[in-house]
Amino acid sequence: MEHRSALSPARPPVRGAGDGPAHGTFLADPADPHLAPRERLLGNGVPLADVTGRPRPDLTAGPRDALHAEVSEQLWSRGLAAIQLDEPLTDDRFTALGAFLGTAMPERDPAVAPYVEREVILNLRSEHARTDDVSLQPFAVNHLSLHTESSGAPVDTQPRYIVLMCLAPGDAAQGARTVLVPMREVARRLSPETLAVLSRTRYRDRPGVPTIARRVGDRWVFSFRDFLADALRWSYEGPEEDATAVGDALRELLAAMYAPEYARGLQWRRGLLVVIDNTYFFHGRTSGSATPEARQRHLKRLRVV
């Protein structure tokens, strides 16, 4: 692949019209340090520490308040809740949990309409072979690169929580696991200079989108996804001479995201309920393999603002 990063002398950052923010385009280079770790991590070449669900079979049919309190306690302590129920929740209980956490986002993408129930529940079934259609990749055996959910949307329309519940884990040999990487550990690997650059850099042509890194209280929160081989068009709001550092900052961020020591994996089991705080974790998925329909993985998802 031809390399055209923000650092390329042939393609320097340029000022926008009317002395607006500098802007440029980032494309991954074959020599970038995150590529080999990403291939190992998402290709199931890295043993992952398990995120184990706290066994609470009593919460399946018990009082809703008890389930909600357990989810709240875990989210408060670590930005992640994982509860192993004896059976999946009914749709009523599942949507009630979403209403407790906030407002469930309607799933309006026409491409996913066949998988939607009650306007807000998305059925993630691994029924497609590998596909380049981004809309269908959550339903295929592709790996999914690490990302913040809805990273290209304004903060107030990004989900705060992703709620996942397993109805069928699929074939154990299928291999697909949800991967979680704490933003806190990613931020610790970044230099102060890189964080400063990322806090002035945002996706271009996305009105109202936040900067790639921002401070929320005493922690760093990221709105970013690994674009893989696609171009990332960015704008930089700072001194023009500093815009040449954007490419290096993005490489440092990607390398930190795929550092294997921080990644944890979800091995899905029927009844496992997981709530991910989108401001605490990047998430993605390892690649799977095609399996007979009877052994397909089936998760239900809510996105909550």
GROMACS .gro file of C-alpha atoms in nm:
model
  305
    1MET     CA    1   0.000   0.000   0.000
    2GLU     CA    2   0.126   0.349  -0.078
    3HIS     CA    3   0.193   0.546   0.238
    4ARG     CA    4   0.046   0.894   0.252
    5SER     CA    5   0.051   1.006   0.613
    6ALA     CA    6   0.049   1.348   0.764
    7LEU     CA    7   0.427   1.325   0.777
    8SER     CA    8   0.485   1.281   0.406
    9PRO     CA    9   0.683   1.575   0.262
   10ALA     CA   10   0.487   1.534  -0.061
   11ARG     CA   11   0.152   1.567   0.119
   12PRO     CA   12   0.198   1.820   0.401
   13PRO     CA   13  -0.099   1.929   0.613
   14VAL     CA   14  -0.280   2.225   0.459
   15ARG     CA   15  -0.490   2.503   0.600
   16GLY     CA   16  -0.861   2.498   0.536
   17ALA     CA   17  -1.044   2.779   0.367
   18GLY     CA   18  -1.040   3.104   0.561
   19ASP     CA   19  -0.744   3.000   0.776
   20GLY     CA   20  -0.948   2.719   0.931
   21PRO     CA   21  -0.799   2.409   1.090
   22ALA     CA   22  -0.514   2.227   0.920
   23HIS     CA   23  -0.623   1.900   0.764
   24GLY     CA   24  -0.474   1.589   0.615
   25THR     CA   25  -0.522   1.218   0.551
   26PHE     CA   26  -0.379   0.922   0.738
   27LEU     CA   27  -0.327   0.584   0.576
   28ALA     CA   28  -0.158   0.292   0.749
   29ASP     CA   29   0.186   0.199   0.623
   30PRO     CA   30   0.306  -0.164   0.600
   31ALA     CA   31   0.584  -0.078   0.845
   32ASP     CA   32   0.353   0.068   1.111
   33PRO     CA   33   0.416  -0.092   1.452
   34HIS     CA   34   0.053  -0.179   1.528
   35LEU     CA   35  -0.005  -0.403   1.225
   36ALA     CA   36   0.165  -0.721   1.346
   37PRO     CA   37   0.015  -0.703   1.699
   38ARG     CA   38  -0.327  -0.635   1.547
   39GLU     CA   39  -0.300  -0.938   1.319
   40ARG     CA   40  -0.204  -1.160   1.613
   41LEU     CA   41  -0.470  -1.022   1.846
   42LEU     CA   42  -0.766  -1.022   1.608
   43GLY     CA   43  -0.653  -1.342   1.438
   44ASN     CA   44  -0.671  -1.535   1.768
   45GLY     CA   45  -0.292  -1.555   1.794
   46VAL     CA   46  -0.277  -1.401   2.143
   47PRO     CA   47  -0.397  -1.581   2.459
   48LEU     CA   48  -0.643  -1.342   2.621
   49ALA     CA   49  -0.720  -1.307   2.989
   50ASP     CA   50  -1.087  -1.392   3.032
   51VAL     CA   51  -1.349  -1.146   3.146
   52THR     CA   52  -1.552  -1.380   3.364
   53GLY     CA   53  -1.914  -1.315   3.445
   54ARG     CA   54  -2.002  -1.302   3.815
   55PRO     CA   55  -2.237  -1.601   3.866
   56ARG     CA   56  -2.580  -1.471   3.964
   57PRO     CA   57  -2.843  -1.719   3.846
   58ASP     CA   58  -3.088  -1.571   4.096
   59LEU     CA   59  -3.107  -1.248   3.896
   60THR     CA   60  -3.266  -1.404   3.588
   61ALA     CA   61  -3.619  -1.407   3.726
   62GLY     CA   62  -3.559  -1.214   4.047
   63PRO     CA   63  -3.654  -0.852   4.112
   64ARG     CA   64  -3.544  -0.609   3.843
   65ASP     CA   65  -3.400  -0.380   4.109
   66ALA     CA   66  -3.154  -0.650   4.217
   67LEU     CA   67  -3.023  -0.693   3.862
   68HIS     CA   68  -3.001  -0.319   3.810
   69ALA     CA   69  -2.812  -0.275   4.138
   70GLU     CA   70  -2.559  -0.544   4.041
   71VAL     CA   71  -2.501  -0.383   3.701
   72SER     CA   72  -2.463  -0.039   3.862
   73GLU     CA   73  -2.212  -0.162   4.119
   74GLN     CA   74  -1.990  -0.324   3.858
   75LEU     CA   75  -2.008  -0.029   3.620
   76TRP     CA   76  -1.921   0.209   3.902
   77SER     CA   77  -1.618   0.007   4.010
   78ARG     CA   78  -1.464  -0.075   3.671
   79GLY     CA   79  -1.669   0.061   3.378
   80LEU     CA   80  -1.776  -0.293   3.288
   81ALA     CA   81  -2.045  -0.531   3.414
   82ALA     CA   82  -2.035  -0.906   3.343
   83ILE     CA   83  -2.300  -1.129   3.499
   84GLN     CA   84  -2.352  -1.498   3.429
   85LEU     CA   85  -2.724  -1.572   3.447
   86ASP     CA   86  -2.872  -1.919   3.428
   87GLU     CA   87  -3.083  -1.815   3.128
   88PRO     CA   88  -3.098  -1.505   2.904
   89LEU     CA   89  -3.334  -1.228   3.006
   90THR     CA   90  -3.668  -1.194   2.832
   91ASP     CA   91  -3.695  -0.904   2.589
   92ASP     CA   92  -3.902  -0.717   2.848
   93ARG     CA   93  -3.632  -0.753   3.112
   94PHE     CA   94  -3.359  -0.676   2.858
   95THR     CA   95  -3.520  -0.351   2.740
   96ALA     CA   96  -3.601  -0.259   3.102
   97LEU     CA   97  -3.229  -0.277   3.179
   98GLY     CA   98  -3.164  -0.043   2.887
   99ALA     CA   99  -3.429   0.199   3.021
  100PHE     CA  100  -3.265   0.187   3.364
  101LEU     CA  101  -2.927   0.281   3.214
  102GLY     CA  102  -3.063   0.556   2.987
  103THR     CA  103  -3.239   0.566   2.651
  104ALA     CA  104  -3.194   0.281   2.404
  105MET     CA  105  -3.097   0.400   2.056
  106PRO     CA  106  -3.323   0.296   1.768
  107GLU     CA  107  -3.150   0.080   1.506
  108ARG     CA  108  -3.241   0.269   1.187
  109ASP     CA  109  -2.980   0.147   0.939
  110PRO     CA  110  -3.180  -0.020   0.658
  111ALA     CA  111  -2.902  -0.278   0.616
  112VAL     CA  112  -2.967  -0.423   0.963
  113ALA     CA  113  -3.347  -0.400   0.961
  114PRO     CA  114  -3.395  -0.780   0.933
  115TYR     CA  115  -3.207  -0.821   1.262
  116VAL     CA  116  -3.398  -0.561   1.467
  117GLU     CA  117  -3.668  -0.624   1.727
  118ARG     CA  118  -3.866  -0.361   1.915
  119GLU     CA  119  -3.675  -0.093   1.723
  120VAL     CA  120  -3.382  -0.108   1.967
  121ILE     CA  121  -3.272  -0.474   2.002
  122LEU     CA  122  -3.017  -0.585   1.743
  123ASN     CA  123  -2.977  -0.961   1.696
  124LEU     CA  124  -2.613  -1.031   1.620
  125ARG     CA  125  -2.610  -1.367   1.443
  126SER     CA  126  -2.292  -1.501   1.280
  127GLU     CA  127  -2.469  -1.608   0.963
  128HIS     CA  128  -2.252  -1.450   0.691
  129ALA     CA  129  -1.915  -1.555   0.558
  130ARG     CA  130  -1.643  -1.293   0.536
  131THR     CA  131  -1.774  -0.973   0.375
  132ASP     CA  132  -1.643  -0.629   0.280
  133ASP     CA  133  -1.986  -0.475   0.349
  134VAL     CA  134  -1.924  -0.278   0.669
  135SER     CA  135  -2.294  -0.289   0.762
  136LEU     CA  136  -2.295  -0.671   0.754
  137GLN     CA  137  -1.961  -0.735   0.923
  138PRO     CA  138  -2.114  -0.760   1.275
  139PHE     CA  139  -2.316  -1.057   1.136
  140ALA     CA  140  -2.019  -1.219   0.961
  141VAL     CA  141  -1.703  -1.403   1.058
  142ASN     CA  142  -1.480  -1.098   1.000
  143HIS     CA  143  -1.278  -0.961   1.283
  144LEU     CA  144  -1.381  -0.613   1.396
  145SER     CA  145  -1.101  -0.364   1.462
  146LEU     CA  146  -1.078  -0.192   1.799
  147HIS     CA  147  -1.301   0.111   1.821
  148THR     CA  148  -1.521   0.341   2.022
  149GLU     CA  149  -1.886   0.286   1.934
  150SER     CA  150  -2.013   0.564   1.701
  151SER     CA  151  -1.678   0.743   1.718
  152GLY     CA  152  -1.778   0.965   1.424
  153ALA     CA  153  -2.089   1.103   1.597
  154PRO     CA  154  -2.129   1.396   1.839
  155VAL     CA  155  -2.075   1.300   2.203
  156ASP     CA  156  -2.443   1.336   2.295
  157THR     CA  157  -2.541   1.083   2.025
  158GLN     CA  158  -2.267   0.832   2.102
  159PRO     CA  159  -2.390   0.543   2.317
  160ARG     CA  160  -2.262   0.552   2.673
  161TYR     CA  161  -2.330   0.181   2.721
  162ILE     CA  162  -2.327  -0.123   2.494
  163VAL     CA  163  -2.540  -0.401   2.644
  164LEU     CA  164  -2.474  -0.753   2.511
  165MET     CA  165  -2.648  -1.077   2.607
  166CYS     CA  166  -2.567  -1.425   2.481
  167LEU     CA  167  -2.844  -1.655   2.361
  168ALA     CA  168  -2.615  -1.899   2.183
  169PRO     CA  169  -2.232  -1.896   2.202
  170GLY     CA  170  -2.180  -2.078   1.872
  171ASP     CA  171  -1.924  -2.346   1.804
  172ALA     CA  172  -1.635  -2.336   2.048
  173ALA     CA  173  -1.403  -2.381   1.751
  174GLN     CA  174  -1.548  -2.074   1.583
  175GLY     CA  175  -1.301  -1.864   1.776
  176ALA     CA  176  -1.474  -1.526   1.767
  177ARG     CA  177  -1.435  -1.342   2.098
  178THR     CA  178  -1.522  -0.989   2.198
  179VAL     CA  179  -1.201  -0.801   2.285
  180LEU     CA  180  -1.187  -0.522   2.544
  181VAL     CA  181  -0.898  -0.277   2.592
  182PRO     CA  182  -0.912  -0.021   2.877
  183MET     CA  183  -0.872   0.338   2.760
  184ARG     CA  184  -0.691   0.413   3.086
  185GLU     CA  185  -0.407   0.176   2.995
  186VAL     CA  186  -0.390   0.310   2.640
  187ALA     CA  187  -0.359   0.667   2.770
  188ARG     CA  188  -0.078   0.561   3.006
  189ARG     CA  189   0.129   0.444   2.709
  190LEU     CA  190   0.095   0.773   2.525
  191SER     CA  191   0.334   1.064   2.570
  192PRO     CA  192   0.196   1.397   2.694
  193GLU     CA  193   0.284   1.546   2.355
  194THR     CA  194   0.082   1.280   2.173
  195LEU     CA  195  -0.220   1.331   2.399
  196ALA     CA  196  -0.197   1.705   2.337
  197VAL     CA  197  -0.198   1.651   1.959
  198LEU     CA  198  -0.489   1.405   1.974
  199SER     CA  199  -0.687   1.645   2.191
  200ARG     CA  200  -0.677   1.892   1.900
  201THR     CA  201  -0.744   1.638   1.623
  202ARG     CA  202  -1.083   1.518   1.507
  203TYR     CA  203  -1.242   1.341   1.210
  204ARG     CA  204  -1.290   1.581   0.922
  205ASP     CA  205  -1.630   1.644   0.762
  206ARG     CA  206  -1.817   1.513   1.068
  207PRO     CA  207  -2.006   1.809   1.221
  208GLY     CA  208  -1.996   1.819   1.599
  209VAL     CA  209  -1.765   1.518   1.635
  210PRO     CA  210  -1.539   1.533   1.943
  211THR     CA  211  -1.162   1.534   1.932
  212ILE     CA  212  -0.996   1.192   1.920
  213ALA     CA  213  -0.884   1.234   2.282
  214ARG     CA  214  -1.055   1.448   2.544
  215ARG     CA  215  -1.040   1.492   2.920
  216VAL     CA  216  -1.342   1.382   3.123
  217GLY     CA  217  -1.271   1.459   3.486
  218ASP     CA  218  -0.936   1.304   3.570
  219ARG     CA  219  -0.922   1.056   3.281
  220TRP     CA  220  -0.871   1.049   2.907
  221VAL     CA  221  -1.158   0.935   2.684
  222PHE     CA  222  -1.113   0.848   2.316
  223SER     CA  223  -1.350   0.873   2.020
  224PHE     CA  224  -1.164   0.671   1.763
  225ARG     CA  225  -1.168   0.355   1.556
  226ASP     CA  226  -0.895   0.174   1.368
  227PHE     CA  227  -0.978   0.244   1.003
  228LEU     CA  228  -0.773  -0.057   0.888
  229ALA     CA  229  -0.678   0.005   0.522
  230ASP     CA  230  -0.922   0.294   0.476
  231ALA     CA  231  -0.821   0.658   0.485
  232LEU     CA  232  -0.876   0.865   0.797
  233ARG     CA  233  -0.944   1.226   0.701
  234TRP     CA  234  -0.856   1.451   0.992
  235SER     CA  235  -0.852   1.816   1.090
  236TYR     CA  236  -0.619   1.974   1.346
  237GLU     CA  237  -0.706   2.275   1.560
  238GLY     CA  238  -0.378   2.407   1.684
  239PRO     CA  239  -0.055   2.570   1.568
  240GLU     CA  240  -0.003   2.487   1.203
  241GLU     CA  241   0.353   2.371   1.258
  242ASP     CA  242   0.228   2.108   1.509
  243ALA     CA  243  -0.007   1.946   1.255
  244THR     CA  244   0.284   1.753   1.108
  245ALA     CA  245   0.282   1.544   1.429
  246VAL     CA  246  -0.070   1.405   1.371
  247GLY     CA  247   0.051   1.101   1.176
  248ASP     CA  248   0.298   1.002   1.448
  249ALA     CA  249   0.034   1.058   1.717
  250LEU     CA  250  -0.213   0.829   1.540
  251ARG     CA  251   0.053   0.559   1.504
  252GLU     CA  252   0.138   0.583   1.872
  253LEU     CA  253  -0.231   0.557   1.961
  254LEU     CA  254  -0.284   0.249   1.742
  255ALA     CA  255   0.025   0.078   1.881
  256ALA     CA  256  -0.099   0.139   2.237
  257MET     CA  257  -0.447   0.007   2.153
  258TYR     CA  258  -0.308  -0.324   2.028
  259ALA     CA  259  -0.052  -0.378   2.305
  260PRO     CA  260  -0.142  -0.740   2.395
  261GLU     CA  261  -0.085  -0.711   2.769
  262TYR     CA  262  -0.395  -0.493   2.810
  263ALA     CA  263  -0.642  -0.688   2.596
  264ARG     CA  264  -0.904  -0.905   2.761
  265GLY     CA  265  -1.147  -1.145   2.597
  266LEU     CA  266  -1.510  -1.238   2.643
  267GLN     CA  267  -1.576  -1.607   2.593
  268TRP     CA  268  -1.948  -1.610   2.536
  269ARG     CA  269  -2.174  -1.852   2.721
  270ARG     CA  270  -2.551  -1.872   2.712
  271GLY     CA  271  -2.691  -1.630   2.968
  272LEU     CA  272  -2.378  -1.411   2.991
  273LEU     CA  273  -2.485  -1.046   3.022
  274VAL     CA  274  -2.222  -0.776   2.962
  275VAL     CA  275  -2.250  -0.396   2.981
  276ILE     CA  276  -1.955  -0.198   2.842
  277ASP     CA  277  -1.903   0.168   2.925
  278ASN     CA  278  -1.809   0.322   2.590
  279THR     CA  279  -1.599   0.587   2.765
  280TYR     CA  280  -1.385   0.331   2.949
  281PHE     CA  281  -1.310   0.064   2.689
  282PHE     CA  282  -1.225   0.017   2.326
  283HIS     CA  283  -1.389  -0.299   2.195
  284GLY     CA  284  -1.354  -0.522   1.891
  285ARG     CA  285  -1.385  -0.887   1.790
  286THR     CA  286  -1.150  -1.162   1.683
  287SER     CA  287  -1.214  -1.346   1.358
  288GLY     CA  288  -1.433  -1.654   1.349
  289SER     CA  289  -1.505  -1.930   1.104
  290ALA     CA  290  -1.820  -2.031   0.925
  291THR     CA  291  -2.028  -2.286   1.117
  292PRO     CA  292  -2.353  -2.471   1.050
  293GLU     CA  293  -2.664  -2.268   1.127
  294ALA     CA  294  -2.741  -2.472   1.437
  295ARG     CA  295  -2.413  -2.359   1.595
  296GLN     CA  296  -2.419  -1.990   1.500
  297ARG     CA  297  -2.342  -1.737   1.767
  298HIS     CA  298  -2.638  -1.522   1.868
  299LEU     CA  299  -2.605  -1.213   2.086
  300LYS     CA  300  -2.862  -0.944   2.154
  301ARG     CA  301  -2.743  -0.583   2.172
  302LEU     CA  302  -2.874  -0.255   2.302
  303ARG     CA  303  -2.694   0.078   2.259
  304VAL     CA  304  -2.785   0.322   2.535
  305VAL     CA  305  -2.735   0.699   2.548
   0.00000   0.00000   0.00000
